[in-house]
Structures are given as C-alpha cells and as structure tokens.
Amino acid sequence: MKSYDVIVIGLGLMGSAAARELAGRGLRVLGLDQFSPPHSAGSSHGGSRIIREAYYEGPEYVPLVRRAYELWQQLERDTGATLLVPTGGLTIGRPDCELVTGALNSVNVHGIAHDLLTSGQVMARFPEFRLSSDMVAVYERRAGVLLPEACVGALLAQAVNRGADIRVGERVLKWSASATEVEVKTTNGTAAAGSLVLAAGGWLPELTGDADLGLWVERQVMHWFDAGPYGAHSSQSPITLWQLDTGRMLYTTPDFGDGCKVAFHHDGEAATMADVRRSVGHAEALEMEEAVAACIPGLTPTVRRSATCVYTNTANHDFLIDRHPDHSNVIIASACSGHGFKFGPAVAELVAQLVANEHERPPARFATRRL
C-alpha cells in the first residue's frame, strides 16, 4: 500500500486544479479518476465555459473570480496554451430582474468597469441579438470564455510535471478516515494519505458517506447553432446571460469552430450519475430553437447538435468547499452548482490552505455548516 500526503478523487476541473496546486506545494499527491479526463461524463466539458466579473450571484464572489483571472493567465504563460478568450459579456433582462440587479450590485460594490445599455444600444452594437424595448444590459469588458477541455488538460499536465501521480480509469470503491490517515480502496488496490480531497462533482453524493449535505445532481442540455446572417461566431460577439420574461435564464457563448452554444441555466431534471438521461429529445431541441428565434436571430434557426452535462447543486446554489463534517482531514471541493468552472485554480488555493491547516474553515458562504 503506497502512502501519499494527499489523495484527490475526481480529476475534472476542481480535482485537476487541486492536484496541480497541492503538488506545486511539494506534497506527494495521488489523483484518481474512473474515466480519462478531460471527458464528457461529468461537468468539465462542452467546448466553452463563461468567465465573468459582474457576478449576479453575489459580490462576495468577485475577489475570488479576480484571483481566478490571474491564475488562468499565469497558467497560459506557464504552458503556452490558449485557455481564456476575452469576448466581453452582456447580462440582459428587465431592469428589476435578478440578473441585472445582481450584476449591478457587484459592479457597484467592486468598481467593475461596465456600461449600462438600453435595448436599442445593444442591438445597434450587436445586431445578432433581439431585445424587447423594456430590456437593458450590463456590458462588462473582461468577460470571456474558458476552453474547458484545454483547461483540464493543462492543469493535469502541470500536476504531473510537479510530481503528482495521476491514475485514470481507476474507480474508487470506498474510503475511510481516522484522525491521522485516510485510506482509499480502488479497483487497482489501496492507497493511504494524510488527507483526502473529494472533487468528484456529480459523484459526490455517493462519496460523502453518511453526511447528508443536501447535494443533488441536475441534468443540463447544451445546444449548438451555426452562425447566421450577422456572423455571431467570433470574439466580436460577446457571451450573454439572459433573464427572459418567463423568468428562465439562458446563456450563450460564441462560436469557436463548433457552433454557438446556447443553453438554459438551472432548468434541468434531477438525476443521479447512474441514471442521468444522456440523449436529447426533439422537443428539447425545438424549445431551444424557439428561444433562439426570439432572442438571437443572428443564428441559423435549427440546432446543429446537442449534448448533456450535469450540475451538482447545493440548496442555495452556492459552492461547497469545506472539511467533511465528520473528518477534518477530508476536504470537499465543490459542488459548484453550475457556475464554478471559472473559479477552478482559485478554489484549488482554498483547498490547499485547508489541507495545510492554514485556515480552520473556508469562507462562511462555502461552509458545510450552512447546509
């Protein structure tokens, strides 16, 4: 039985970032994943992920996302890979809706450079979009897109370069913890360490033991459309978040070679990782085609392709980054409730600080005790 300082279970975005950060601190790290990341079975895929600073979810997130910007840019310098593509971003809705008021709260608290645009100003500047006359938009210059498969690949490559032992295609069967040691049994054997990081995303509910943290998995559907007459396919077209009159939220990312991605946010059915429905029905595609026709006539009217991913949610859609309630040397690193990808390397720093006992608890908003 080989011994490590830290074992990381799950090597999607959060796990790969944690493995890299911990190995960079000189720790002996074992990273385990039942698949071969980057893969499409969990949450860290889909060709593009939004990064934004005017954070409608709460101004408390802004310092963390600013740190994430720094770390993504450092990773690009270290690896020579393109990971973050600036596009600018629009948060669109009625002036009193959750998206717009939340974004304005964050920009006002943190002095984020932005423009508050009328619907007419948005459509004059970005003719691929169609807004009703009573809508407004918060435009932020620094928003953009992260390329998730490239991000996970770069993080894992750096983790290996820093000495981490990365094992893929190895499923965890069970783990146990004492006050001083954790033991993890996999399909290939058993390993021990001083600490354990649970970063398995949608598989967290079955890995957190008897602790009832209220986590639940939500199926999400992503659709891709070709660019239409206005060419909404390049960095000249921003990422967007919309709050529609129905209250539903929709987001888009530009086309980087595979079509413009469009999806409803937090609009999926509850599932488990064993039974999540991977196929996408005709009715789901038709529903998105109707939304695109109304909001984004700059795209072709027919879905090019569709795919699924999952969100792993807490009750209030905040993150969960904390010690296991029963084991102080076991760190839970995400559920990130569908908006965590952008924060990966910054969350990894929080995880490493918990492993090293530099902080007894994480920020209160991410703590298990609130659940």
mmCIF file of C-alpha atoms in Angstrom:
data_model
loop_
_atom_site.group_PDB
_atom_site.id
_atom_site.type_symbol
_atom_site.label_atom_id
_atom_site.label_comp_id
_atom_site.label_asym_id
_atom_site.label_seq_id
_atom_site.Cartn_x
_atom_site.Cartn_y
_atom_site.Cartn_z
ATOM 1 C CA MET A 1 0.000 0.000 0.000
ATOM 2 C CA LYS A 2 1.660 3.207 -1.215
ATOM 3 C CA SER A 3 1.413 6.296 1.001
ATOM 4 C CA TYR A 4 0.899 9.902 -0.075
ATOM 5 C CA ASP A 5 0.366 13.261 1.560
ATOM 6 C CA VAL A 6 -2.930 13.862 -0.259
ATOM 7 C CA ILE A 7 -5.263 11.776 -2.417
ATOM 8 C CA VAL A 8 -7.603 13.620 -4.798
ATOM 9 C CA ILE A 9 -10.698 11.745 -6.009
ATOM 10 C CA GLY A 10 -12.066 13.141 -9.276
ATOM 11 C CA LEU A 11 -9.910 14.902 -11.880
ATOM 12 C CA GLY A 12 -12.364 17.192 -13.607
ATOM 13 C CA LEU A 13 -11.768 20.904 -13.267
ATOM 14 C CA MET A 14 -11.691 21.124 -9.465
ATOM 15 C CA GLY A 15 -9.747 17.920 -8.924
ATOM 16 C CA SER A 16 -7.135 18.621 -11.603
ATOM 17 C CA ALA A 17 -6.661 22.164 -10.269
ATOM 18 C CA ALA A 18 -6.316 20.853 -6.707
ATOM 19 C CA ALA A 19 -3.807 18.177 -7.754
ATOM 20 C CA ARG A 20 -1.708 20.792 -9.543
ATOM 21 C CA GLU A 21 -1.817 23.246 -6.632
ATOM 22 C CA LEU A 22 -1.025 20.639 -3.976
ATOM 23 C CA ALA A 23 1.833 19.120 -5.975
ATOM 24 C CA GLY A 24 3.196 22.621 -6.536
ATOM 25 C CA ARG A 25 3.443 22.978 -2.760
ATOM 26 C CA GLY A 26 5.745 19.985 -2.617
ATOM 27 C CA LEU A 27 3.180 17.444 -1.414
ATOM 28 C CA ARG A 28 3.066 13.843 -2.590
ATOM 29 C CA VAL A 29 -0.228 13.752 -4.494
ATOM 30 C CA LEU A 30 -2.244 10.872 -5.914
ATOM 31 C CA GLY A 31 -5.040 11.845 -8.301
ATOM 32 C CA LEU A 32 -7.720 9.279 -9.198
ATOM 33 C CA ASP A 33 -10.448 9.296 -11.827
ATOM 34 C CA GLN A 34 -12.653 6.477 -13.077
ATOM 35 C CA PHE A 35 -12.556 7.983 -16.573
ATOM 36 C CA SER A 36 -9.787 9.607 -18.639
ATOM 37 C CA PRO A 37 -10.068 13.385 -18.210
ATOM 38 C CA PRO A 38 -10.917 15.568 -19.927
ATOM 39 C CA HIS A 39 -14.081 13.567 -20.586
ATOM 40 C CA SER A 40 -17.780 14.224 -21.190
ATOM 41 C CA ALA A 41 -19.342 12.150 -18.390
ATOM 42 C CA GLY A 42 -19.447 14.920 -15.782
ATOM 43 C CA SER A 43 -19.376 18.727 -15.751
ATOM 44 C CA SER A 44 -15.976 19.797 -17.120
ATOM 45 C CA HIS A 45 -16.654 19.700 -20.856
ATOM 46 C CA GLY A 46 -18.764 21.327 -23.564
ATOM 47 C CA GLY A 47 -16.191 23.325 -25.524
ATOM 48 C CA SER A 48 -16.676 26.610 -23.651
ATOM 49 C CA ARG A 49 -17.318 27.925 -20.155
ATOM 50 C CA ILE A 50 -18.141 31.518 -19.270
ATOM 51 C CA ILE A 51 -15.899 33.662 -17.090
ATOM 52 C CA ARG A 52 -17.325 36.972 -15.894
ATOM 53 C CA GLU A 53 -16.738 39.537 -13.186
ATOM 54 C CA ALA A 54 -20.113 41.319 -12.836
ATOM 55 C CA TYR A 55 -21.298 38.438 -10.713
ATOM 56 C CA TYR A 56 -25.061 38.456 -10.225
ATOM 57 C CA GLU A 57 -24.806 35.591 -7.707
ATOM 58 C CA GLY A 58 -23.247 37.972 -5.185
ATOM 59 C CA PRO A 59 -20.393 40.478 -4.797
ATOM 60 C CA GLU A 60 -18.692 38.059 -2.374
ATOM 61 C CA TYR A 61 -17.624 36.024 -5.409
ATOM 62 C CA VAL A 62 -15.860 38.900 -7.179
ATOM 63 C CA PRO A 63 -12.498 38.776 -5.312
ATOM 64 C CA LEU A 64 -12.356 35.033 -5.948
ATOM 65 C CA VAL A 65 -13.049 35.393 -9.668
ATOM 66 C CA ARG A 66 -10.441 38.165 -9.901
ATOM 67 C CA ARG A 67 -7.896 35.793 -8.382
ATOM 68 C CA ALA A 68 -9.031 33.139 -10.864
ATOM 69 C CA TYR A 69 -8.359 35.514 -13.782
ATOM 70 C CA GLU A 70 -4.786 35.970 -12.513
ATOM 71 C CA LEU A 71 -4.243 32.230 -12.143
ATOM 72 C CA TRP A 72 -5.699 31.315 -15.547
ATOM 73 C CA GLN A 73 -3.462 33.893 -17.192
ATOM 74 C CA GLN A 74 -0.465 32.532 -15.275
ATOM 75 C CA LEU A 75 -1.317 29.006 -16.414
ATOM 76 C CA GLU A 76 -1.437 30.242 -20.015
ATOM 77 C CA ARG A 77 2.025 31.775 -19.601
ATOM 78 C CA ASP A 78 3.384 28.607 -17.989
ATOM 79 C CA THR A 79 2.011 26.224 -20.609
ATOM 80 C CA GLY A 80 1.789 28.313 -23.778
ATOM 81 C CA ALA A 81 -1.811 27.109 -24.192
ATOM 82 C CA THR A 82 -4.791 29.293 -25.068
ATOM 83 C CA LEU A 83 -7.263 28.808 -22.226
ATOM 84 C CA LEU A 84 -9.122 32.122 -21.773
ATOM 85 C CA VAL A 85 -10.574 34.029 -24.720
ATOM 86 C CA PRO A 86 -11.853 37.570 -23.935
ATOM 87 C CA THR A 87 -15.142 38.362 -25.660
ATOM 88 C CA GLY A 88 -16.897 40.900 -23.440
ATOM 89 C CA GLY A 89 -20.197 39.962 -21.871
ATOM 90 C CA LEU A 90 -23.823 41.066 -21.696
ATOM 91 C CA THR A 91 -26.186 40.428 -18.783
ATOM 92 C CA ILE A 92 -29.652 41.052 -20.227
ATOM 93 C CA GLY A 93 -33.118 41.425 -18.759
ATOM 94 C CA ARG A 94 -35.674 43.833 -17.366
ATOM 95 C CA PRO A 95 -34.123 46.469 -15.067
ATOM 96 C CA ASP A 96 -35.610 44.868 -11.942
ATOM 97 C CA CYS A 97 -34.777 41.235 -12.711
ATOM 98 C CA GLU A 98 -32.391 39.112 -10.654
ATOM 99 C CA LEU A 99 -29.654 39.020 -13.281
ATOM 100 C CA VAL A 100 -29.474 42.761 -13.896
ATOM 101 C CA THR A 101 -29.875 43.929 -10.298
ATOM 102 C CA GLY A 102 -27.360 41.317 -9.098
ATOM 103 C CA ALA A 103 -24.797 42.255 -11.743
ATOM 104 C CA LEU A 104 -25.177 45.963 -10.967
ATOM 105 C CA ASN A 105 -24.759 45.251 -7.262
ATOM 106 C CA SER A 106 -21.427 43.548 -7.907
ATOM 107 C CA VAL A 107 -20.132 46.219 -10.275
ATOM 108 C CA ASN A 108 -21.069 48.956 -7.835
ATOM 109 C CA VAL A 109 -19.529 47.247 -4.790
ATOM 110 C CA HIS A 110 -16.268 46.451 -6.577
ATOM 111 C CA GLY A 111 -15.975 49.284 -9.093
ATOM 112 C CA ILE A 112 -16.056 46.968 -12.120
ATOM 113 C CA ALA A 113 -15.776 48.728 -15.481
ATOM 114 C CA HIS A 114 -19.087 48.375 -17.294
ATOM 115 C CA ASP A 115 -21.697 50.030 -19.480
ATOM 116 C CA LEU A 116 -25.428 50.016 -18.789
ATOM 117 C CA LEU A 117 -27.037 49.792 -22.227
ATOM 118 C CA THR A 118 -30.583 50.226 -23.475
ATOM 119 C CA SER A 119 -32.074 47.562 -25.717
ATOM 120 C CA GLY A 120 -31.547 49.836 -28.718
ATOM 121 C CA GLN A 121 -27.888 50.361 -27.880
ATOM 122 C CA VAL A 122 -27.345 46.609 -27.545
ATOM 123 C CA MET A 123 -28.951 45.836 -30.901
ATOM 124 C CA ALA A 124 -27.075 48.635 -32.660
ATOM 125 C CA ARG A 125 -23.794 47.302 -31.316
ATOM 126 C CA PHE A 126 -24.618 43.583 -31.592
ATOM 127 C CA PRO A 127 -27.247 43.116 -34.337
ATOM 128 C CA GLU A 128 -27.298 39.333 -33.843
ATOM 129 C CA PHE A 129 -29.434 39.856 -30.701
ATOM 130 C CA ARG A 130 -33.054 40.960 -30.330
ATOM 131 C CA LEU A 131 -34.186 42.596 -27.072
ATOM 132 C CA SER A 132 -37.645 43.828 -26.160
ATOM 133 C CA SER A 133 -37.854 47.582 -25.657
ATOM 134 C CA ASP A 134 -38.054 47.349 -21.853
ATOM 135 C CA MET A 135 -34.853 45.308 -21.510
ATOM 136 C CA VAL A 136 -31.430 46.640 -20.550
ATOM 137 C CA ALA A 137 -27.993 45.061 -20.475
ATOM 138 C CA VAL A 138 -24.901 45.317 -18.300
ATOM 139 C CA TYR A 139 -21.868 45.107 -20.565
ATOM 140 C CA GLU A 140 -18.542 44.091 -18.997
ATOM 141 C CA ARG A 141 -15.328 44.204 -20.947
ATOM 142 C CA ARG A 142 -13.375 41.466 -19.166
ATOM 143 C CA ALA A 143 -15.913 38.674 -19.602
ATOM 144 C CA GLY A 144 -15.000 35.833 -21.896
ATOM 145 C CA VAL A 145 -14.765 32.112 -22.427
ATOM 146 C CA LEU A 146 -12.608 29.374 -20.924
ATOM 147 C CA LEU A 147 -11.919 26.299 -23.076
ATOM 148 C CA PRO A 148 -12.699 23.507 -20.594
ATOM 149 C CA GLU A 149 -11.051 20.518 -22.221
ATOM 150 C CA ALA A 150 -7.851 22.511 -22.763
ATOM 151 C CA CYS A 151 -8.008 23.837 -19.194
ATOM 152 C CA VAL A 152 -8.305 20.376 -17.631
ATOM 153 C CA GLY A 153 -5.562 19.042 -19.896
ATOM 154 C CA ALA A 154 -3.201 21.885 -18.967
ATOM 155 C CA LEU A 155 -3.878 21.503 -15.227
ATOM 156 C CA LEU A 156 -3.269 17.747 -15.312
ATOM 157 C CA ALA A 157 -0.090 18.127 -17.363
ATOM 158 C CA GLN A 158 1.250 20.620 -14.835
ATOM 159 C CA ALA A 159 0.221 18.373 -11.941
ATOM 160 C CA VAL A 160 2.281 15.562 -13.475
ATOM 161 C CA ASN A 161 5.207 17.916 -14.138
ATOM 162 C CA ARG A 162 5.100 18.896 -10.466
ATOM 163 C CA GLY A 163 5.332 15.277 -9.394
ATOM 164 C CA ALA A 164 1.705 14.194 -8.918
ATOM 165 C CA ASP A 165 0.852 10.542 -9.515
ATOM 166 C CA ILE A 166 -2.188 10.656 -11.822
ATOM 167 C CA ARG A 167 -4.163 7.450 -12.353
ATOM 168 C CA VAL A 168 -7.104 7.347 -14.756
ATOM 169 C CA GLY A 169 -9.515 4.539 -15.489
ATOM 170 C CA GLU A 170 -9.384 3.627 -11.803
ATOM 171 C CA ARG A 171 -12.664 3.652 -9.893
ATOM 172 C CA VAL A 172 -12.836 4.341 -6.170
ATOM 173 C CA LEU A 173 -14.689 1.623 -4.285
ATOM 174 C CA LYS A 174 -14.614 3.139 -0.791
ATOM 175 C CA TRP A 175 -12.610 5.317 1.543
ATOM 176 C CA SER A 176 -12.175 5.539 5.286
ATOM 177 C CA ALA A 177 -10.556 8.080 7.591
ATOM 178 C CA SER A 178 -9.046 8.212 11.065
ATOM 179 C CA ALA A 179 -7.764 11.298 12.840
ATOM 180 C CA THR A 180 -4.358 10.976 11.163
ATOM 181 C CA GLU A 181 -4.828 8.969 7.966
ATOM 182 C CA VAL A 182 -7.187 8.238 5.120
ATOM 183 C CA GLU A 183 -7.308 5.029 3.129
ATOM 184 C CA VAL A 184 -8.762 4.718 -0.356
ATOM 185 C CA LYS A 185 -9.585 1.390 -1.980
ATOM 186 C CA THR A 186 -9.867 1.349 -5.771
ATOM 187 C CA THR A 187 -10.310 -1.241 -8.490
ATOM 188 C CA ASN A 188 -6.496 -1.435 -8.660
ATOM 189 C CA GLY A 189 -5.576 -1.580 -4.969
ATOM 190 C CA THR A 190 -5.352 0.553 -1.843
ATOM 191 C CA ALA A 191 -3.534 3.810 -1.080
ATOM 192 C CA ALA A 192 -3.123 5.836 2.108
ATOM 193 C CA ALA A 193 -2.524 9.519 2.772
ATOM 194 C CA GLY A 194 -2.706 12.134 5.468
ATOM 195 C CA SER A 195 -5.543 13.972 3.708
ATOM 196 C CA LEU A 196 -8.246 13.305 1.141
ATOM 197 C CA VAL A 197 -9.859 15.739 -1.316
ATOM 198 C CA LEU A 198 -13.292 14.777 -2.683
ATOM 199 C CA ALA A 199 -13.652 16.572 -6.018
ATOM 200 C CA ALA A 200 -15.878 14.125 -7.860
ATOM 201 C CA GLY A 201 -18.658 16.511 -8.895
ATOM 202 C CA GLY A 202 -21.838 14.569 -9.625
ATOM 203 C CA TRP A 203 -20.464 11.537 -7.811
ATOM 204 C CA LEU A 204 -20.073 13.499 -4.550
ATOM 205 C CA PRO A 205 -23.450 12.476 -3.075
ATOM 206 C CA GLU A 206 -22.345 8.856 -3.032
ATOM 207 C CA LEU A 207 -18.812 9.672 -1.834
ATOM 208 C CA THR A 208 -19.587 11.866 1.165
ATOM 209 C CA GLY A 209 -20.603 8.903 3.321
ATOM 210 C CA ASP A 210 -23.303 9.333 5.921
ATOM 211 C CA ALA A 211 -23.047 13.132 5.860
ATOM 212 C CA ASP A 212 -26.328 14.487 4.496
ATOM 213 C CA LEU A 213 -25.235 17.657 2.720
ATOM 214 C CA GLY A 214 -28.336 18.003 0.557
ATOM 215 C CA LEU A 215 -26.412 17.756 -2.714
ATOM 216 C CA TRP A 216 -28.357 16.946 -5.842
ATOM 217 C CA VAL A 217 -27.476 16.384 -9.477
ATOM 218 C CA GLU A 218 -29.258 18.274 -12.249
ATOM 219 C CA ARG A 219 -29.219 17.257 -15.897
ATOM 220 C CA GLN A 220 -28.408 20.115 -18.263
ATOM 221 C CA VAL A 221 -28.757 20.287 -22.044
ATOM 222 C CA MET A 222 -26.457 22.277 -24.326
ATOM 223 C CA HIS A 223 -27.252 23.093 -27.955
ATOM 224 C CA TRP A 224 -25.047 24.413 -30.754
ATOM 225 C CA PHE A 225 -26.232 26.593 -33.634
ATOM 226 C CA ASP A 226 -24.406 27.771 -36.743
ATOM 227 C CA ALA A 227 -23.819 31.469 -37.294
ATOM 228 C CA GLY A 228 -26.498 33.203 -39.297
ATOM 229 C CA PRO A 229 -26.580 36.416 -41.318
ATOM 230 C CA TYR A 230 -24.779 38.517 -38.694
ATOM 231 C CA GLY A 231 -21.929 36.075 -38.109
ATOM 232 C CA ALA A 232 -22.364 35.646 -34.346
ATOM 233 C CA HIS A 233 -19.339 33.393 -34.285
ATOM 234 C CA SER A 234 -16.227 35.308 -33.309
ATOM 235 C CA SER A 235 -14.756 37.253 -30.428
ATOM 236 C CA GLN A 236 -16.704 40.231 -31.767
ATOM 237 C CA SER A 237 -19.822 38.563 -30.352
ATOM 238 C CA PRO A 238 -19.951 38.570 -26.541
ATOM 239 C CA ILE A 239 -21.011 35.900 -24.126
ATOM 240 C CA THR A 240 -24.548 36.590 -22.891
ATOM 241 C CA LEU A 241 -26.762 35.796 -19.926
ATOM 242 C CA TRP A 242 -30.484 36.450 -20.362
ATOM 243 C CA GLN A 243 -33.370 36.509 -17.930
ATOM 244 C CA LEU A 244 -36.422 36.024 -20.114
ATOM 245 C CA ASP A 245 -39.902 37.304 -19.365
ATOM 246 C CA THR A 246 -40.804 33.804 -18.162
ATOM 247 C CA GLY A 247 -38.079 34.061 -15.518
ATOM 248 C CA ARG A 248 -35.966 31.387 -17.211
ATOM 249 C CA MET A 249 -32.265 32.088 -17.652
ATOM 250 C CA LEU A 250 -30.437 31.454 -20.894
ATOM 251 C CA TYR A 251 -26.752 31.803 -21.748
ATOM 252 C CA THR A 252 -24.729 31.839 -24.961
ATOM 253 C CA THR A 253 -21.075 31.567 -25.942
ATOM 254 C CA PRO A 254 -19.655 32.498 -29.348
ATOM 255 C CA ASP A 255 -18.616 30.008 -31.986
ATOM 256 C CA PHE A 256 -15.015 28.833 -31.725
ATOM 257 C CA GLY A 257 -15.303 26.315 -34.515
ATOM 258 C CA ASP A 258 -18.145 24.080 -33.374
ATOM 259 C CA GLY A 259 -21.089 26.486 -33.418
ATOM 260 C CA CYS A 260 -22.537 28.991 -30.980
ATOM 261 C CA LYS A 261 -23.524 27.273 -27.728
ATOM 262 C CA VAL A 262 -26.904 28.105 -26.160
ATOM 263 C CA ALA A 263 -28.423 26.595 -23.027
ATOM 264 C CA PHE A 264 -30.983 27.234 -20.327
ATOM 265 C CA HIS A 265 -29.363 27.721 -16.909
ATOM 266 C CA HIS A 266 -30.703 25.672 -13.959
ATOM 267 C CA ASP A 267 -33.580 24.273 -15.936
ATOM 268 C CA GLY A 268 -32.966 20.532 -15.787
ATOM 269 C CA GLU A 269 -34.416 17.450 -14.157
ATOM 270 C CA ALA A 270 -32.963 15.906 -11.001
ATOM 271 C CA ALA A 271 -30.956 12.730 -11.587
ATOM 272 C CA THR A 272 -28.179 10.538 -10.278
ATOM 273 C CA MET A 273 -24.992 9.840 -12.187
ATOM 274 C CA ALA A 274 -26.195 6.282 -12.708
ATOM 275 C CA ASP A 275 -29.437 7.292 -14.428
ATOM 276 C CA VAL A 276 -28.869 10.766 -15.915
ATOM 277 C CA ARG A 277 -30.573 10.888 -19.304
ATOM 278 C CA ARG A 278 -27.838 11.425 -21.893
ATOM 279 C CA SER A 279 -29.978 11.582 -25.035
ATOM 280 C CA VAL A 280 -31.607 14.876 -26.049
ATOM 281 C CA GLY A 281 -35.160 14.743 -27.339
ATOM 282 C CA HIS A 282 -36.660 16.519 -30.317
ATOM 283 C CA ALA A 283 -38.940 18.573 -28.035
ATOM 284 C CA GLU A 284 -35.907 19.917 -26.143
ATOM 285 C CA ALA A 285 -34.232 20.998 -29.366
ATOM 286 C CA LEU A 286 -37.457 22.593 -30.625
ATOM 287 C CA GLU A 287 -37.881 24.539 -27.390
ATOM 288 C CA MET A 288 -34.394 25.999 -27.770
ATOM 289 C CA GLU A 289 -34.954 26.793 -31.432
ATOM 290 C CA GLU A 290 -37.986 28.860 -30.425
ATOM 291 C CA ALA A 291 -35.947 30.752 -27.806
ATOM 292 C CA VAL A 292 -33.147 31.417 -30.287
ATOM 293 C CA ALA A 293 -35.579 32.674 -32.921
ATOM 294 C CA ALA A 294 -36.931 35.178 -30.394
ATOM 295 C CA CYS A 295 -33.646 36.357 -28.864
ATOM 296 C CA ILE A 296 -30.801 35.600 -31.260
ATOM 297 C CA PRO A 297 -31.940 35.846 -34.883
ATOM 298 C CA GLY A 298 -28.232 36.128 -35.797
ATOM 299 C CA LEU A 299 -28.073 32.333 -35.592
ATOM 300 C CA THR A 300 -29.440 29.774 -38.015
ATOM 301 C CA PRO A 301 -32.866 28.509 -36.896
ATOM 302 C CA THR A 302 -32.026 24.812 -36.470
ATOM 303 C CA VAL A 303 -29.975 23.099 -33.780
ATOM 304 C CA ARG A 304 -26.716 21.764 -35.171
ATOM 305 C CA ARG A 305 -26.102 19.300 -32.329
ATOM 306 C CA SER A 306 -26.923 18.819 -28.650
ATOM 307 C CA ALA A 307 -25.245 17.260 -25.620
ATOM 308 C CA THR A 308 -25.760 16.926 -21.885
ATOM 309 C CA CYS A 309 -23.743 17.745 -18.801
ATOM 310 C CA VAL A 310 -24.591 17.908 -15.107
ATOM 311 C CA TYR A 311 -24.686 20.479 -12.343
ATOM 312 C CA THR A 312 -24.047 19.288 -8.796
ATOM 313 C CA ASN A 313 -26.083 21.660 -6.636
ATOM 314 C CA THR A 314 -26.356 22.830 -3.083
ATOM 315 C CA ALA A 315 -29.744 24.002 -1.856
ATOM 316 C CA ASN A 316 -28.979 27.693 -2.418
ATOM 317 C CA HIS A 317 -26.636 27.233 -5.419
ATOM 318 C CA ASP A 318 -23.569 28.474 -3.547
ATOM 319 C CA PHE A 319 -20.371 26.425 -3.544
ATOM 320 C CA LEU A 320 -19.419 23.733 -1.050
ATOM 321 C CA ILE A 321 -15.708 23.912 -0.173
ATOM 322 C CA ASP A 322 -15.039 22.749 3.356
ATOM 323 C CA ARG A 323 -13.914 19.966 5.628
ATOM 324 C CA HIS A 324 -16.108 16.888 5.809
ATOM 325 C CA PRO A 325 -18.353 17.340 8.863
ATOM 326 C CA ASP A 326 -17.082 14.065 10.381
ATOM 327 C CA HIS A 327 -13.449 14.070 9.257
ATOM 328 C CA SER A 328 -11.251 17.161 9.486
ATOM 329 C CA ASN A 329 -8.633 15.705 7.111
ATOM 330 C CA VAL A 330 -11.186 15.139 4.324
ATOM 331 C CA ILE A 331 -11.868 18.207 2.162
ATOM 332 C CA ILE A 332 -14.945 18.503 -0.045
ATOM 333 C CA ALA A 333 -14.044 20.561 -3.128
ATOM 334 C CA SER A 334 -17.251 21.522 -4.955
ATOM 335 C CA ALA A 335 -20.447 21.146 -5.504
ATOM 336 C CA CYS A 336 -20.325 24.321 -7.542
ATOM 337 C CA SER A 337 -23.978 24.499 -8.579
ATOM 338 C CA GLY A 338 -23.367 25.120 -12.254
ATOM 339 C CA HIS A 339 -21.244 28.257 -12.007
ATOM 340 C CA GLY A 340 -17.911 27.036 -10.637
ATOM 341 C CA PHE A 341 -15.680 26.273 -13.621
ATOM 342 C CA LYS A 342 -14.237 29.760 -13.884
ATOM 343 C CA PHE A 343 -13.047 29.617 -10.274
ATOM 344 C CA GLY A 344 -11.041 26.371 -10.577
ATOM 345 C CA PRO A 345 -7.473 27.447 -9.753
ATOM 346 C CA ALA A 346 -8.662 29.911 -7.103
ATOM 347 C CA VAL A 347 -10.751 27.208 -5.402
ATOM 348 C CA ALA A 348 -7.674 24.966 -5.543
ATOM 349 C CA GLU A 349 -5.822 27.521 -3.427
ATOM 350 C CA LEU A 350 -8.602 27.396 -0.827
ATOM 351 C CA VAL A 351 -8.420 23.595 -0.839
ATOM 352 C CA ALA A 352 -4.641 23.611 -0.396
ATOM 353 C CA GLN A 353 -4.945 26.045 2.502
ATOM 354 C CA LEU A 354 -7.413 23.713 4.207
ATOM 355 C CA VAL A 355 -5.171 20.703 3.616
ATOM 356 C CA ALA A 356 -2.210 22.603 5.097
ATOM 357 C CA ASN A 357 -4.338 23.831 8.034
ATOM 358 C CA GLU A 358 -3.592 27.436 7.074
ATOM 359 C CA HIS A 359 -7.299 28.094 7.657
ATOM 360 C CA GLU A 360 -9.559 26.237 10.053
ATOM 361 C CA ARG A 361 -12.666 26.970 7.977
ATOM 362 C CA PRO A 362 -13.361 28.271 4.450
ATOM 363 C CA PRO A 363 -15.379 31.420 3.701
ATOM 364 C CA ALA A 364 -18.699 31.076 5.532
ATOM 365 C CA ARG A 365 -20.668 31.124 2.274
ATOM 366 C CA PHE A 366 -18.979 27.841 1.225
ATOM 367 C CA ALA A 367 -19.143 26.006 4.565
ATOM 368 C CA THR A 368 -20.867 22.698 5.296
ATOM 369 C CA ARG A 369 -22.421 24.073 8.468
ATOM 370 C CA ARG A 370 -24.757 26.338 6.483
ATOM 371 C CA LEU A 371 -26.304 23.211 4.947
#
